[in-house]
CSV table of C-alpha atoms in Angstrom, one decimal:
chain,number,residue,atom,x,y,z
A,1,THR,CA,-5.8,5.0,7.1
A,2,THR,CA,-5.5,1.6,6.3
A,3,ALA,CA,-8.3,1.4,3.5
A,4,ASN,CA,-7.1,4.1,2.0
A,5,THR,CA,-3.5,2.6,1.9
A,6,LEU,CA,-5.1,-1.0,0.1
A,7,CYS,CA,-6.9,1.2,-2.3
A,8,TRP,CA,-3.6,3.2,-3.4
A,9,ALA,CA,-2.0,0.0,-3.8
A,10,MET,CA,-4.4,-2.1,-5.2
A,11,HIS,CA,-4.4,1.0,-7.9
A,12,LEU,CA,-1.2,0.7,-8.5
A,13,LEU,CA,-0.9,-3.1,-8.8
A,14,ALA,CA,-3.5,-3.0,-11.3
A,15,GLN,CA,-1.1,0.0,-13.3
A,16,HIS,CA,1.3,-2.5,-13.3
A,17,PRO,CA,1.2,-5.9,-14.4
A,18,GLU,CA,4.5,-7.7,-14.3
A,19,THR,CA,5.1,-5.9,-10.5
A,20,GLN,CA,1.2,-8.0,-9.6
A,21,LYS,CA,2.3,-10.7,-11.3
A,22,ALA,CA,6.2,-11.1,-9.7
A,23,ALA,CA,3.9,-10.6,-6.0
A,24,ARG,CA,2.2,-13.1,-6.6
A,25,ALA,CA,4.8,-15.4,-7.5
A,26,GLU,CA,5.9,-15.0,-4.3
A,27,VAL,CA,2.3,-14.9,-2.4
A,28,LEU,CA,1.5,-18.4,-3.5
A,29,GLU,CA,5.4,-19.6,-3.0
A,30,ALA,CA,5.6,-17.9,1.0
A,31,CYS,CA,1.8,-19.5,1.9
A,32,GLY,CA,2.0,-23.2,-0.1
A,33,GLY,CA,-0.5,-22.0,-2.3
A,34,HIS,CA,-3.6,-20.2,-3.4
A,35,SER,CA,-6.3,-21.3,-0.9
A,36,ALA,CA,-3.9,-21.6,3.0
A,37,LEU,CA,-3.5,-18.0,4.5
A,38,PRO,CA,-1.0,-16.2,4.6
A,39,THR,CA,0.3,-17.2,8.8
A,40,PHE,CA,2.1,-14.1,10.5
A,41,GLU,CA,5.6,-16.0,9.6
A,42,ALA,CA,5.1,-16.3,6.0
A,43,LEU,CA,3.7,-12.7,6.3
A,44,GLN,CA,7.1,-12.2,7.3
A,45,SER,CA,9.0,-13.8,4.0
A,46,LEU,CA,7.0,-11.3,1.4
A,47,SER,CA,9.8,-8.7,1.4
A,48,GLY,CA,8.9,-7.7,-2.5
A,49,LEU,CA,4.8,-7.2,-0.9
A,50,ARG,CA,5.6,-5.7,1.7
A,51,ALA,CA,8.2,-3.6,-0.3
A,52,ILE,CA,5.5,-2.9,-2.7
A,53,LEU,CA,3.1,-1.5,0.1
A,54,TYR,CA,6.2,1.2,1.3
A,55,GLU,CA,5.9,2.5,-1.9
A,56,ALA,CA,2.4,3.1,-2.5
A,57,LEU,CA,2.6,4.4,0.8
A,58,ARG,CA,5.3,6.2,-0.8
A,59,VAL,CA,3.6,8.0,-3.3
A,60,PHE,CA,0.1,7.9,-1.9
A,61,PRO,CA,0.9,9.0,2.3
A,62,THR,CA,-2.4,7.9,3.6
A,63,VAL,CA,-1.3,11.4,5.4
A,64,PRO,CA,0.0,13.9,3.8
A,65,SER,CA,1.2,16.3,6.0
A,66,ILE,CA,1.8,16.4,10.0
A,67,GLY,CA,2.2,18.6,12.5
A,68,ARG,CA,5.0,19.3,15.3
A,69,LEU,CA,5.8,21.6,17.8
A,70,VAL,CA,8.3,23.7,17.8
A,71,ARG,CA,10.6,23.3,21.3
A,72,LYS,CA,14.0,26.2,20.7
A,73,PRO,CA,13.7,28.9,17.7
A,74,ILE,CA,15.9,27.4,15.3
A,75,THR,CA,16.4,29.2,10.9
A,76,LEU,CA,14.7,27.4,7.6
A,77,CYS,CA,16.6,28.8,4.4
A,78,GLY,CA,16.4,32.1,6.2
A,79,TYR,CA,13.8,32.0,7.7
A,80,THR,CA,13.8,32.0,12.0
A,81,VAL,CA,11.3,29.9,13.5
A,82,PRO,CA,10.5,30.5,17.2
A,83,ALA,CA,9.3,28.2,19.9
A,84,GLY,CA,6.0,27.2,20.8
A,85,SER,CA,5.3,27.2,16.9
A,86,ILE,CA,3.7,25.1,14.9
A,87,CYS,CA,5.2,23.4,11.8
A,88,ALA,CA,3.0,21.5,9.3
A,89,PHE,CA,5.6,18.5,8.0
A,90,ALA,CA,4.8,18.2,4.1
A,91,ILE,CA,5.0,14.4,4.5
A,92,CYS,CA,3.7,13.8,0.5
A,93,GLU,CA,6.2,16.6,-1.0
A,94,ALA,CA,9.3,14.8,1.0
A,95,ALA,CA,8.0,12.5,-0.1
A,96,ARG,CA,8.5,12.8,-3.9
A,97,ALA,CA,12.2,14.9,-3.6
A,98,ARG,CA,14.4,14.7,-5.8
A,99,GLU,CA,17.0,14.7,-3.6
A,100,ALA,CA,16.2,11.7,-1.8
A,101,PHE,CA,15.4,9.3,-5.2
A,102,GLY,CA,16.5,10.8,-7.7
A,103,THR,CA,14.4,11.4,-11.6
A,104,GLY,CA,12.2,9.2,-10.7
A,105,SER,CA,10.5,10.2,-7.5
A,106,GLU,CA,7.5,10.4,-9.4
A,107,ASP,CA,8.1,6.9,-10.4
A,108,PHE,CA,5.9,3.5,-8.8
A,109,ARG,CA,9.4,2.0,-8.0
A,110,PRO,CA,8.7,-0.6,-5.4
A,111,GLU,CA,12.3,-2.2,-5.6
A,112,ARG,CA,13.4,1.6,-4.1
A,113,HIS,CA,12.9,-0.3,-0.2
A,114,LEU,CA,14.5,-2.9,-1.3
A,115,ASP,CA,18.1,-1.4,-2.5
A,116,PRO,CA,19.0,1.0,-0.7
A,117,THR,CA,21.4,2.4,-3.7
A,118,LEU,CA,18.2,3.5,-5.2
A,119,GLY,CA,17.3,6.8,-2.6
A,120,PRO,CA,17.2,6.7,1.2
A,121,MET,CA,14.9,6.5,3.2
A,122,GLY,CA,15.0,8.6,6.7
A,123,SER,CA,13.6,10.9,6.9
A,124,SER,CA,11.7,11.2,3.5
A,125,TRP,CA,9.7,8.2,4.4
A,126,LEU,CA,7.3,9.0,7.2
A,127,PRO,CA,3.8,7.7,6.1
A,128,PHE,CA,3.9,7.0,10.2
A,129,GLY,CA,5.0,10.1,11.4
A,130,SER,CA,8.5,9.8,13.7
A,131,GLY,CA,10.5,10.0,17.0
A,132,GLN,CA,8.5,10.3,20.1
A,133,ARG,CA,5.0,10.6,18.5
A,134,LYS,CA,5.3,7.9,15.2
A,135,CYS,CA,1.5,6.2,14.8
A,136,ILE,CA,1.5,3.6,17.6
A,137,GLY,CA,-0.1,1.0,15.5
A,138,TRP,CA,2.2,1.2,12.2
A,139,ARG,CA,2.5,-2.0,12.6
A,140,LEU,CA,-1.5,-3.4,12.5
A,141,ALA,CA,-1.3,-1.7,10.0
A,142,GLU,CA,0.9,-3.0,8.0
A,143,VAL,CA,0.0,-6.7,9.2
A,144,GLU,CA,-3.5,-6.2,8.0
A,145,ALA,CA,-2.9,-4.4,4.1
A,146,LEU,CA,-0.9,-8.0,4.0
A,147,THR,CA,-2.6,-9.5,5.0
A,148,LEU,CA,-5.7,-8.6,2.0
A,149,LEU,CA,-3.4,-7.6,-0.1
A,150,ALA,CA,-1.6,-11.6,-0.6
A,151,VAL,CA,-5.0,-13.2,-0.1
A,152,LEU,CA,-6.4,-11.2,-3.1
A,153,LEU,CA,-2.7,-12.0,-5.2
A,154,GLN,CA,-3.8,-15.7,-4.6
A,155,ARG,CA,-7.3,-15.3,-5.6
A,156,TYR,CA,-7.6,-12.5,-7.7
A,157,GLU,CA,-5.5,-10.6,-10.9
A,158,LEU,CA,-6.3,-6.9,-10.5
A,159,LEU,CA,-7.0,-4.9,-13.8
A,160,PRO,CA,-7.3,-1.6,-14.0
A,161,PRO,CA,-10.3,0.3,-14.6
A,162,ARG,CA,-11.3,0.2,-19.0
A,163,SER,CA,-12.0,4.1,-19.1
A,164,PRO,CA,-8.6,6.0,-17.7
A,165,ALA,CA,-11.2,8.6,-16.3
A,166,ASP,CA,-12.5,5.7,-13.8
A,167,ALA,CA,-9.5,6.3,-12.7
A,168,PRO,CA,-8.8,7.6,-8.8
A,169,ARG,CA,-8.3,10.9,-7.6
A,170,ALA,CA,-6.9,12.0,-4.9
A,171,VAL,CA,-8.4,14.4,-2.8
A,172,THR,CA,-7.0,16.0,0.9
A,173,SER,CA,-8.4,16.5,4.2
A,174,LEU,CA,-6.7,14.7,7.2
A,175,THR,CA,-6.2,11.9,4.7
A,176,LEU,CA,-5.3,11.5,1.7
A,177,GLY,CA,-7.9,9.1,-0.1
A,178,PRO,CA,-10.6,8.2,-3.2
A,179,LYS,CA,-12.5,10.0,-1.1
A,180,GLU,CA,-14.9,11.8,-4.2
A,181,SER,CA,-14.4,9.4,-7.4
A,182,GLY,CA,-13.9,5.7,-4.9
A,183,LEU,CA,-11.6,3.4,-6.3
A,184,ARG,CA,-12.5,1.3,-9.2
A,185,ILE,CA,-10.2,-2.0,-11.2
A,186,ARG,CA,-11.2,-4.8,-12.7
A,187,ILE,CA,-11.2,-8.2,-10.5
A,188,LYS,CA,-10.5,-11.3,-12.6
A,189,PRO,CA,-10.7,-14.2,-10.2
A,190,LEU,CA,-7.9,-17.0,-11.7
A,191,ALA,CA,-8.7,-19.7,-13.9
A,192,THR,CA,-5.4,-21.9,-11.3
A,193,ILE,CA,-7.8,-21.7,-8.5
A,194,PRO,CA,-10.8,-25.0,-7.9
A,195,ALA,CA,-14.7,-24.1,-8.0
A,196,LYS,CA,-15.1,-25.4,-4.5
A,197,ARG,CA,-17.2,-28.2,-4.1
A,198,GLU,CA,-20.4,-28.5,-1.9
A,199,PRO,CA,-20.5,-31.4,0.9
A,200,ALA,CA,-22.1,-34.1,-0.6
A,201,SER,CA,-24.8,-34.4,2.0
A,202,LYS,CA,-25.9,-30.6,1.4
A,203,SER,CA,-26.4,-31.1,-2.5
A,204,LYS,CA,-28.7,-33.7,-1.4
A,205,ARG,CA,-30.5,-31.6,0.6
A,206,THR,CA,-30.5,-29.0,-1.5
A,207,ALA,CA,-31.9,-32.1,-5.3
A,208,GLU,CA,-34.7,-32.7,-2.7
A,209,THR,CA,-36.1,-29.9,-1.8
C-alpha cells in the first residue's frame, strides 16, 4: 500500500512543478541541505510535504473502499439496512465529494490540508479507515513515505513522461495502483549536488590495477 501511495505522490509532484519546488525548499531547509538524511525531528516539520502526501491519498486512496458490519438497523437515503448487513464504504467517492471539498474536489490542492476553510476532512478523508478498525500501521506508513519523498526531492527533479500516453492508469482491486501501466516519470539529478569523490587510496589501487 505504501508503494502505491508513493507512486501516486511522485506522479502528482511530476505534474505540478511549482508544488514540487516548494516542497523541495521545505525539505532542504529542514534537513540542512542536499546530503543529510532526514531525521525523525526533521520529518515532523515538513507540513507542506505531509500535505502533499495526504492530498495524494485523497485523490488516489490506496484502499478505495472498506467494508463495515451494520450493528443495528439504519435508514440511508430512504432505504432500511438491517442489522448484520455488510456495507461497503466508498472512500474514493467520499474523498472527491463536492459537498465536502467544493467545486475543486477533483483538483490536486495540497493546501487544503493546511487551511481548514478549503474543505473539512473528517469522514470525507479516510485513507486509513477510522475507529477501532483504523489501519494499525498508518503512522509507520506515513514516516516511510515522507522519508522516501524527502530524499528524492533532496537529490532529484521529478518530471512527467514525454508522452501523455505513458501516464499511469489507475486499476482498482483490493488496492488502487498503476498495476498495468506502471509508473513512468523522468528523474533528473539536481545539478547542485556535488559528485562523490572516491578515497585517494581506492583511486590509486584502481589506477595501478
